[in-house]
């Protein structure tokens, strides 16, 4: 999967058996009952988001789909925003580590292809559209999504720092802006067109970002 992120402002309820002290909603040691319940609830939430969108995300319906007691869901997640935050945390835990190819273009191409595979997947593409739509109308969802992408961008920013150290791009290049520049045209294509997302489009986005970085377009002023 192409994600990483923190889910800020999670709504914690009373600790469940097997949960770590101070953990967020649904948190638990791997393999316990709490972990199985969390898995079922988060997969049900993904189903609703992918099929029907954020507006139809309802804790009682999620509990029914997950075959989990409604009281358990309300106690652990509290609100739809709390569930959304935990879903983004789960997506982070499943994220793919950054590539290390030895060149900036190689690393950015790996990043772009990973983004494309995720967004082109029928389920994951629909899920991302729903989460992004939720962020436009719900402040808590927006906060969680911003945290998600902040961590994801930071994960890949290291490849730009290494490119600076190798002399591939100028000193002072903003690594976060380079990584955002890779993904930006891919998300734009997803959200505003019906054109396909494939390796050719990924390679084009990576090459454009790498060329701009080499030309100094992302050097921080001051």
PDB file of C-alpha atoms in Angstrom:
ATOM      1  CA  UNK A   1       0.000   0.000   0.000  1.00  0.00           C
ATOM      2  CA  UNK A   2       1.076   3.583  -0.638  1.00  0.00           C
ATOM      3  CA  UNK A   3       0.500   5.248   2.680  1.00  0.00           C
ATOM      4  CA  UNK A   4       1.910   6.335   5.947  1.00  0.00           C
ATOM      5  CA  UNK A   5       0.592   8.581   8.575  1.00  0.00           C
ATOM      6  CA  UNK A   6      -0.340   9.405  12.054  1.00  0.00           C
ATOM      7  CA  UNK A   7      -3.966   9.684  13.067  1.00  0.00           C
ATOM      8  CA  UNK A   8      -4.071  12.687  15.419  1.00  0.00           C
ATOM      9  CA  UNK A   9      -6.778  13.479  17.933  1.00  0.00           C
ATOM     10  CA  UNK A  10      -8.056   9.944  18.266  1.00  0.00           C
ATOM     11  CA  UNK A  11     -10.941   9.447  20.654  1.00  0.00           C
ATOM     12  CA  UNK A  12      -9.985   6.929  23.313  1.00  0.00           C
ATOM     13  CA  UNK A  13     -12.473   4.989  25.372  1.00  0.00           C
ATOM     14  CA  UNK A  14     -11.898   2.749  28.374  1.00  0.00           C
ATOM     15  CA  UNK A  15      -9.046   0.282  27.888  1.00  0.00           C
ATOM     16  CA  UNK A  16      -9.993  -3.131  26.558  1.00  0.00           C
ATOM     17  CA  UNK A  17      -8.376  -6.391  27.611  1.00  0.00           C
ATOM     18  CA  UNK A  18      -5.028  -6.627  25.818  1.00  0.00           C
ATOM     19  CA  UNK A  19      -4.840  -2.918  25.012  1.00  0.00           C
ATOM     20  CA  UNK A  20      -1.667  -0.986  25.697  1.00  0.00           C
ATOM     21  CA  UNK A  21      -1.969   1.743  28.359  1.00  0.00           C
ATOM     22  CA  UNK A  22      -2.540   5.116  26.727  1.00  0.00           C
ATOM     23  CA  UNK A  23      -3.145   3.614  23.306  1.00  0.00           C
ATOM     24  CA  UNK A  24      -5.564   5.180  20.827  1.00  0.00           C
ATOM     25  CA  UNK A  25      -8.951   3.791  19.826  1.00  0.00           C
ATOM     26  CA  UNK A  26      -8.934   0.148  18.864  1.00  0.00           C
ATOM     27  CA  UNK A  27      -5.246  -0.259  19.768  1.00  0.00           C
ATOM     28  CA  UNK A  28      -4.101  -3.616  21.060  1.00  0.00           C
ATOM     29  CA  UNK A  29      -1.282  -6.091  21.151  1.00  0.00           C
ATOM     30  CA  UNK A  30      -1.199  -8.031  17.858  1.00  0.00           C
ATOM     31  CA  UNK A  31      -3.251 -11.198  17.801  1.00  0.00           C
ATOM     32  CA  UNK A  32      -5.610 -10.519  20.714  1.00  0.00           C
ATOM     33  CA  UNK A  33      -9.370 -10.170  20.669  1.00  0.00           C
ATOM     34  CA  UNK A  34      -9.098  -6.378  20.591  1.00  0.00           C
ATOM     35  CA  UNK A  35      -6.882  -6.588  17.507  1.00  0.00           C
ATOM     36  CA  UNK A  36      -9.393  -8.862  15.754  1.00  0.00           C
ATOM     37  CA  UNK A  37     -12.264  -6.523  16.566  1.00  0.00           C
ATOM     38  CA  UNK A  38     -10.255  -3.533  15.328  1.00  0.00           C
ATOM     39  CA  UNK A  39      -9.423  -5.349  12.087  1.00  0.00           C
ATOM     40  CA  UNK A  40     -13.075  -6.212  11.454  1.00  0.00           C
ATOM     41  CA  UNK A  41     -14.294  -2.691  12.199  1.00  0.00           C
ATOM     42  CA  UNK A  42     -11.644  -0.955  10.094  1.00  0.00           C
ATOM     43  CA  UNK A  43     -12.247  -3.243   7.115  1.00  0.00           C
ATOM     44  CA  UNK A  44     -15.977  -2.545   7.412  1.00  0.00           C
ATOM     45  CA  UNK A  45     -15.250   1.189   7.515  1.00  0.00           C
ATOM     46  CA  UNK A  46     -13.116   0.845   4.383  1.00  0.00           C
ATOM     47  CA  UNK A  47     -15.970  -0.968   2.641  1.00  0.00           C
ATOM     48  CA  UNK A  48     -18.424   1.819   3.400  1.00  0.00           C
ATOM     49  CA  UNK A  49     -15.991   4.557   2.371  1.00  0.00           C
ATOM     50  CA  UNK A  50     -15.096   2.824  -0.886  1.00  0.00           C
ATOM     51  CA  UNK A  51     -18.687   1.907  -1.744  1.00  0.00           C
ATOM     52  CA  UNK A  52     -20.713   4.871  -0.469  1.00  0.00           C
ATOM     53  CA  UNK A  53     -18.418   7.663   0.771  1.00  0.00           C
ATOM     54  CA  UNK A  54     -17.852   9.498   4.042  1.00  0.00           C
ATOM     55  CA  UNK A  55     -21.420  10.809   4.291  1.00  0.00           C
ATOM     56  CA  UNK A  56     -22.643   7.243   4.854  1.00  0.00           C
ATOM     57  CA  UNK A  57     -20.084   6.328   7.506  1.00  0.00           C
ATOM     58  CA  UNK A  58     -22.167   5.455  10.569  1.00  0.00           C
ATOM     59  CA  UNK A  59     -20.852   3.685  13.665  1.00  0.00           C
ATOM     60  CA  UNK A  60     -23.974   1.570  14.137  1.00  0.00           C
ATOM     61  CA  UNK A  61     -23.833   0.392  10.528  1.00  0.00           C
ATOM     62  CA  UNK A  62     -20.113  -0.327  10.849  1.00  0.00           C
ATOM     63  CA  UNK A  63     -20.787  -2.439  13.942  1.00  0.00           C
ATOM     64  CA  UNK A  64     -23.438  -4.423  12.056  1.00  0.00           C
ATOM     65  CA  UNK A  65     -21.175  -5.011   9.064  1.00  0.00           C
ATOM     66  CA  UNK A  66     -18.267  -6.039  11.281  1.00  0.00           C
ATOM     67  CA  UNK A  67     -20.496  -8.283  13.410  1.00  0.00           C
ATOM     68  CA  UNK A  68     -19.329  -6.418  16.497  1.00  0.00           C
ATOM     69  CA  UNK A  69     -21.440  -5.064  19.333  1.00  0.00           C
ATOM     70  CA  UNK A  70     -22.539  -1.462  18.775  1.00  0.00           C
ATOM     71  CA  UNK A  71     -21.577  -0.561  22.343  1.00  0.00           C
ATOM     72  CA  UNK A  72     -18.040  -1.808  21.723  1.00  0.00           C
ATOM     73  CA  UNK A  73     -17.654   0.361  18.629  1.00  0.00           C
ATOM     74  CA  UNK A  74     -18.980   3.498  20.346  1.00  0.00           C
ATOM     75  CA  UNK A  75     -16.814   2.866  23.412  1.00  0.00           C
ATOM     76  CA  UNK A  76     -13.582   2.345  21.452  1.00  0.00           C
ATOM     77  CA  UNK A  77     -13.923   4.937  18.692  1.00  0.00           C
ATOM     78  CA  UNK A  78     -16.523   7.350  20.062  1.00  0.00           C
ATOM     79  CA  UNK A  79     -17.158   9.250  16.835  1.00  0.00           C
ATOM     80  CA  UNK A  80     -16.849   8.866  13.083  1.00  0.00           C
ATOM     81  CA  UNK A  81     -13.836  11.213  13.269  1.00  0.00           C
ATOM     82  CA  UNK A  82     -12.189   8.920  15.790  1.00  0.00           C
ATOM     83  CA  UNK A  83     -12.791   5.938  13.525  1.00  0.00           C
ATOM     84  CA  UNK A  84     -11.385   7.841  10.541  1.00  0.00           C
ATOM     85  CA  UNK A  85      -8.253   8.720  12.511  1.00  0.00           C
ATOM     86  CA  UNK A  86      -7.701   5.089  13.478  1.00  0.00           C
ATOM     87  CA  UNK A  87      -8.277   3.959   9.898  1.00  0.00           C
ATOM     88  CA  UNK A  88      -5.530   6.302   8.723  1.00  0.00           C
ATOM     89  CA  UNK A  89      -3.265   4.968  11.469  1.00  0.00           C
ATOM     90  CA  UNK A  90      -3.948   1.440  10.219  1.00  0.00           C
ATOM     91  CA  UNK A  91      -3.126   2.500   6.677  1.00  0.00           C
ATOM     92  CA  UNK A  92       0.168   3.865   7.992  1.00  0.00           C
ATOM     93  CA  UNK A  93       0.992   0.574   9.653  1.00  0.00           C
ATOM     94  CA  UNK A  94       0.517  -1.220   6.322  1.00  0.00           C
ATOM     95  CA  UNK A  95       2.512   1.271   4.263  1.00  0.00           C
ATOM     96  CA  UNK A  96       5.387   0.249   2.016  1.00  0.00           C
ATOM     97  CA  UNK A  97       8.840   1.579   3.009  1.00  0.00           C
ATOM     98  CA  UNK A  98      10.576   3.946   0.620  1.00  0.00           C
ATOM     99  CA  UNK A  99      12.803   2.600  -2.126  1.00  0.00           C
ATOM    100  CA  UNK A 100      16.580   3.031  -2.178  1.00  0.00           C
ATOM    101  CA  UNK A 101      17.751   2.722  -5.773  1.00  0.00           C
ATOM    102  CA  UNK A 102      20.892   4.865  -5.536  1.00  0.00           C
ATOM    103  CA  UNK A 103      19.624   7.683  -7.747  1.00  0.00           C
ATOM    104  CA  UNK A 104      17.059  10.423  -7.308  1.00  0.00           C
ATOM    105  CA  UNK A 105      15.227   9.553 -10.519  1.00  0.00           C
ATOM    106  CA  UNK A 106      15.120   5.893  -9.568  1.00  0.00           C
ATOM    107  CA  UNK A 107      13.749   6.660  -6.111  1.00  0.00           C
ATOM    108  CA  UNK A 108      11.157   9.126  -7.394  1.00  0.00           C
ATOM    109  CA  UNK A 109      10.073   6.690 -10.084  1.00  0.00           C
ATOM    110  CA  UNK A 110       9.569   3.989  -7.451  1.00  0.00           C
ATOM    111  CA  UNK A 111       7.512   6.441  -5.404  1.00  0.00           C
ATOM    112  CA  UNK A 112       5.394   7.500  -8.371  1.00  0.00           C
ATOM    113  CA  UNK A 113       4.719   3.922  -9.463  1.00  0.00           C
ATOM    114  CA  UNK A 114       3.677   2.994  -5.938  1.00  0.00           C
ATOM    115  CA  UNK A 115       1.271   5.940  -5.813  1.00  0.00           C
ATOM    116  CA  UNK A 116      -0.134   4.976  -9.209  1.00  0.00           C
ATOM    117  CA  UNK A 117      -0.674   1.354  -8.217  1.00  0.00           C
ATOM    118  CA  UNK A 118      -2.544   2.454  -5.130  1.00  0.00           C
ATOM    119  CA  UNK A 119      -4.728   5.033  -6.823  1.00  0.00           C
ATOM    120  CA  UNK A 120      -5.443   2.822  -9.843  1.00  0.00           C
ATOM    121  CA  UNK A 121      -6.651  -0.019  -7.631  1.00  0.00           C
ATOM    122  CA  UNK A 122     -10.484   0.042  -7.748  1.00  0.00           C
ATOM    123  CA  UNK A 123     -10.888  -0.313  -3.984  1.00  0.00           C
ATOM    124  CA  UNK A 124      -7.956   1.815  -2.829  1.00  0.00           C
ATOM    125  CA  UNK A 125      -8.609   4.544  -5.382  1.00  0.00           C
ATOM    126  CA  UNK A 126     -12.218   4.828  -4.242  1.00  0.00           C
ATOM    127  CA  UNK A 127     -11.100   4.795  -0.609  1.00  0.00           C
ATOM    128  CA  UNK A 128      -8.663   7.656  -1.147  1.00  0.00           C
ATOM    129  CA  UNK A 129     -11.286   9.679  -2.989  1.00  0.00           C
ATOM    130  CA  UNK A 130     -13.666   9.211  -0.064  1.00  0.00           C
ATOM    131  CA  UNK A 131     -11.070  10.167   2.546  1.00  0.00           C
ATOM    132  CA  UNK A 132     -10.060  13.264   0.592  1.00  0.00           C
ATOM    133  CA  UNK A 133     -13.716  14.232   0.185  1.00  0.00           C
ATOM    134  CA  UNK A 134     -14.222  13.785   3.928  1.00  0.00           C
ATOM    135  CA  UNK A 135     -11.322  16.136   4.614  1.00  0.00           C
ATOM    136  CA  UNK A 136     -13.049  18.912   2.677  1.00  0.00           C
ATOM    137  CA  UNK A 137     -16.058  18.930   4.987  1.00  0.00           C
ATOM    138  CA  UNK A 138     -14.902  17.566   8.343  1.00  0.00           C
ATOM    139  CA  UNK A 139     -12.107  19.339  10.303  1.00  0.00           C
ATOM    140  CA  UNK A 140     -11.113  16.212  12.220  1.00  0.00           C
ATOM    141  CA  UNK A 141     -10.914  14.168   9.043  1.00  0.00           C
ATOM    142  CA  UNK A 142      -8.816  16.929   7.492  1.00  0.00           C
ATOM    143  CA  UNK A 143      -6.468  16.975  10.476  1.00  0.00           C
ATOM    144  CA  UNK A 144      -6.002  13.220  10.315  1.00  0.00           C
ATOM    145  CA  UNK A 145      -5.423  13.266   6.564  1.00  0.00           C
ATOM    146  CA  UNK A 146      -2.879  16.079   6.848  1.00  0.00           C
ATOM    147  CA  UNK A 147      -1.004  14.074   9.446  1.00  0.00           C
ATOM    148  CA  UNK A 148      -1.157  11.028   7.198  1.00  0.00           C
ATOM    149  CA  UNK A 149       0.471  12.788   4.288  1.00  0.00           C
ATOM    150  CA  UNK A 150       2.996  14.646   6.455  1.00  0.00           C
ATOM    151  CA  UNK A 151       4.403  11.319   7.605  1.00  0.00           C
ATOM    152  CA  UNK A 152       4.190   9.750   4.153  1.00  0.00           C
ATOM    153  CA  UNK A 153       6.076  12.645   2.578  1.00  0.00           C
ATOM    154  CA  UNK A 154       8.702  12.545   5.319  1.00  0.00           C
ATOM    155  CA  UNK A 155       9.224   8.830   4.674  1.00  0.00           C
ATOM    156  CA  UNK A 156      10.256   9.550   1.080  1.00  0.00           C
ATOM    157  CA  UNK A 157      11.979  12.889   1.710  1.00  0.00           C
ATOM    158  CA  UNK A 158      15.122  11.046   2.758  1.00  0.00           C
ATOM    159  CA  UNK A 159      15.796  10.080  -0.855  1.00  0.00           C
ATOM    160  CA  UNK A 160      16.027  13.776  -1.742  1.00  0.00           C
ATOM    161  CA  UNK A 161      18.377  14.455   1.176  1.00  0.00           C
ATOM    162  CA  UNK A 162      20.592  11.637  -0.086  1.00  0.00           C
ATOM    163  CA  UNK A 163      20.490  13.121  -3.588  1.00  0.00           C
ATOM    164  CA  UNK A 164      21.677  16.444  -2.147  1.00  0.00           C
ATOM    165  CA  UNK A 165      24.537  14.637  -0.388  1.00  0.00           C
ATOM    166  CA  UNK A 166      25.496  12.940  -3.682  1.00  0.00           C
ATOM    167  CA  UNK A 167      25.459  16.266  -5.506  1.00  0.00           C
ATOM    168  CA  UNK A 168      22.572  15.307  -7.775  1.00  0.00           C
ATOM    169  CA  UNK A 169      20.524  18.350  -6.784  1.00  0.00           C
ATOM    170  CA  UNK A 170      21.529  21.723  -5.307  1.00  0.00           C
ATOM    171  CA  UNK A 171      22.026  22.246  -1.606  1.00  0.00           C
ATOM    172  CA  UNK A 172      19.001  23.782   0.067  1.00  0.00           C
ATOM    173  CA  UNK A 173      16.555  21.742  -2.023  1.00  0.00           C
ATOM    174  CA  UNK A 174      13.346  21.277  -0.062  1.00  0.00           C
ATOM    175  CA  UNK A 175      12.896  17.486   0.082  1.00  0.00           C
ATOM    176  CA  UNK A 176       9.222  17.638   1.028  1.00  0.00           C
ATOM    177  CA  UNK A 177       8.339  19.828  -1.939  1.00  0.00           C
ATOM    178  CA  UNK A 178      10.081  17.453  -4.336  1.00  0.00           C
ATOM    179  CA  UNK A 179       8.080  14.487  -3.041  1.00  0.00           C
ATOM    180  CA  UNK A 180       4.827  16.450  -3.216  1.00  0.00           C
ATOM    181  CA  UNK A 181       5.685  17.402  -6.791  1.00  0.00           C
ATOM    182  CA  UNK A 182       5.871  13.729  -7.738  1.00  0.00           C
ATOM    183  CA  UNK A 183       2.423  12.848  -6.401  1.00  0.00           C
ATOM    184  CA  UNK A 184       0.582  16.063  -7.273  1.00  0.00           C
ATOM    185  CA  UNK A 185      -0.096  15.339 -10.967  1.00  0.00           C
ATOM    186  CA  UNK A 186      -1.155  11.779 -10.140  1.00  0.00           C
ATOM    187  CA  UNK A 187      -3.754  12.885  -7.596  1.00  0.00           C
ATOM    188  CA  UNK A 188      -4.911  15.628  -9.968  1.00  0.00           C
ATOM    189  CA  UNK A 189      -5.413  13.019 -12.689  1.00  0.00           C
ATOM    190  CA  UNK A 190      -7.338  10.787 -10.272  1.00  0.00           C
ATOM    191  CA  UNK A 191      -9.649  13.526  -9.007  1.00  0.00           C
ATOM    192  CA  UNK A 192     -10.315  15.563 -12.146  1.00  0.00           C
ATOM    193  CA  UNK A 193     -10.234  13.108 -15.075  1.00  0.00           C
ATOM    194  CA  UNK A 194     -11.104   9.571 -16.092  1.00  0.00           C
ATOM    195  CA  UNK A 195      -7.701   9.078 -17.721  1.00  0.00           C
ATOM    196  CA  UNK A 196      -5.741   5.978 -16.671  1.00  0.00           C
ATOM    197  CA  UNK A 197      -3.021   5.944 -14.038  1.00  0.00           C
ATOM    198  CA  UNK A 198      -0.224   3.691 -15.226  1.00  0.00           C
ATOM    199  CA  UNK A 199       3.553   3.316 -15.173  1.00  0.00           C
ATOM    200  CA  UNK A 200       3.972   5.696 -18.106  1.00  0.00           C
ATOM    201  CA  UNK A 201       2.169   8.451 -16.211  1.00  0.00           C
ATOM    202  CA  UNK A 202       4.153   7.649 -13.060  1.00  0.00           C
ATOM    203  CA  UNK A 203       7.456   7.791 -14.938  1.00  0.00           C
ATOM    204  CA  UNK A 204       6.512  11.137 -16.474  1.00  0.00           C
ATOM    205  CA  UNK A 205       5.674  12.630 -13.070  1.00  0.00           C
ATOM    206  CA  UNK A 206       8.925  11.360 -11.552  1.00  0.00           C
ATOM    207  CA  UNK A 207      11.037  12.622 -14.447  1.00  0.00           C
ATOM    208  CA  UNK A 208       9.434  16.073 -14.286  1.00  0.00           C
ATOM    209  CA  UNK A 209      10.014  16.366 -10.527  1.00  0.00           C
ATOM    210  CA  UNK A 210      13.608  15.139 -10.824  1.00  0.00           C
ATOM    211  CA  UNK A 211      14.383  17.579 -13.651  1.00  0.00           C
ATOM    212  CA  UNK A 212      12.883  20.487 -11.721  1.00  0.00           C
ATOM    213  CA  UNK A 213      14.849  19.533  -8.625  1.00  0.00           C
ATOM    214  CA  UNK A 214      18.109  19.345 -10.577  1.00  0.00           C
ATOM    215  CA  UNK A 215      17.376  22.792 -12.039  1.00  0.00           C
ATOM    216  CA  UNK A 216      16.984  24.272  -8.557  1.00  0.00           C
ATOM    217  CA  UNK A 217      13.238  24.813  -8.680  1.00  0.00           C
ATOM    218  CA  UNK A 218      12.794  23.579  -5.100  1.00  0.00           C
ATOM    219  CA  UNK A 219      15.703  25.354  -3.433  1.00  0.00           C
ATOM    220  CA  UNK A 220      14.480  27.131  -0.318  1.00  0.00           C
ATOM    221  CA  UNK A 221      15.131  30.848  -0.358  1.00  0.00           C
ATOM    222  CA  UNK A 222      16.931  32.276   2.640  1.00  0.00           C
TER     223      UNK A 222
END
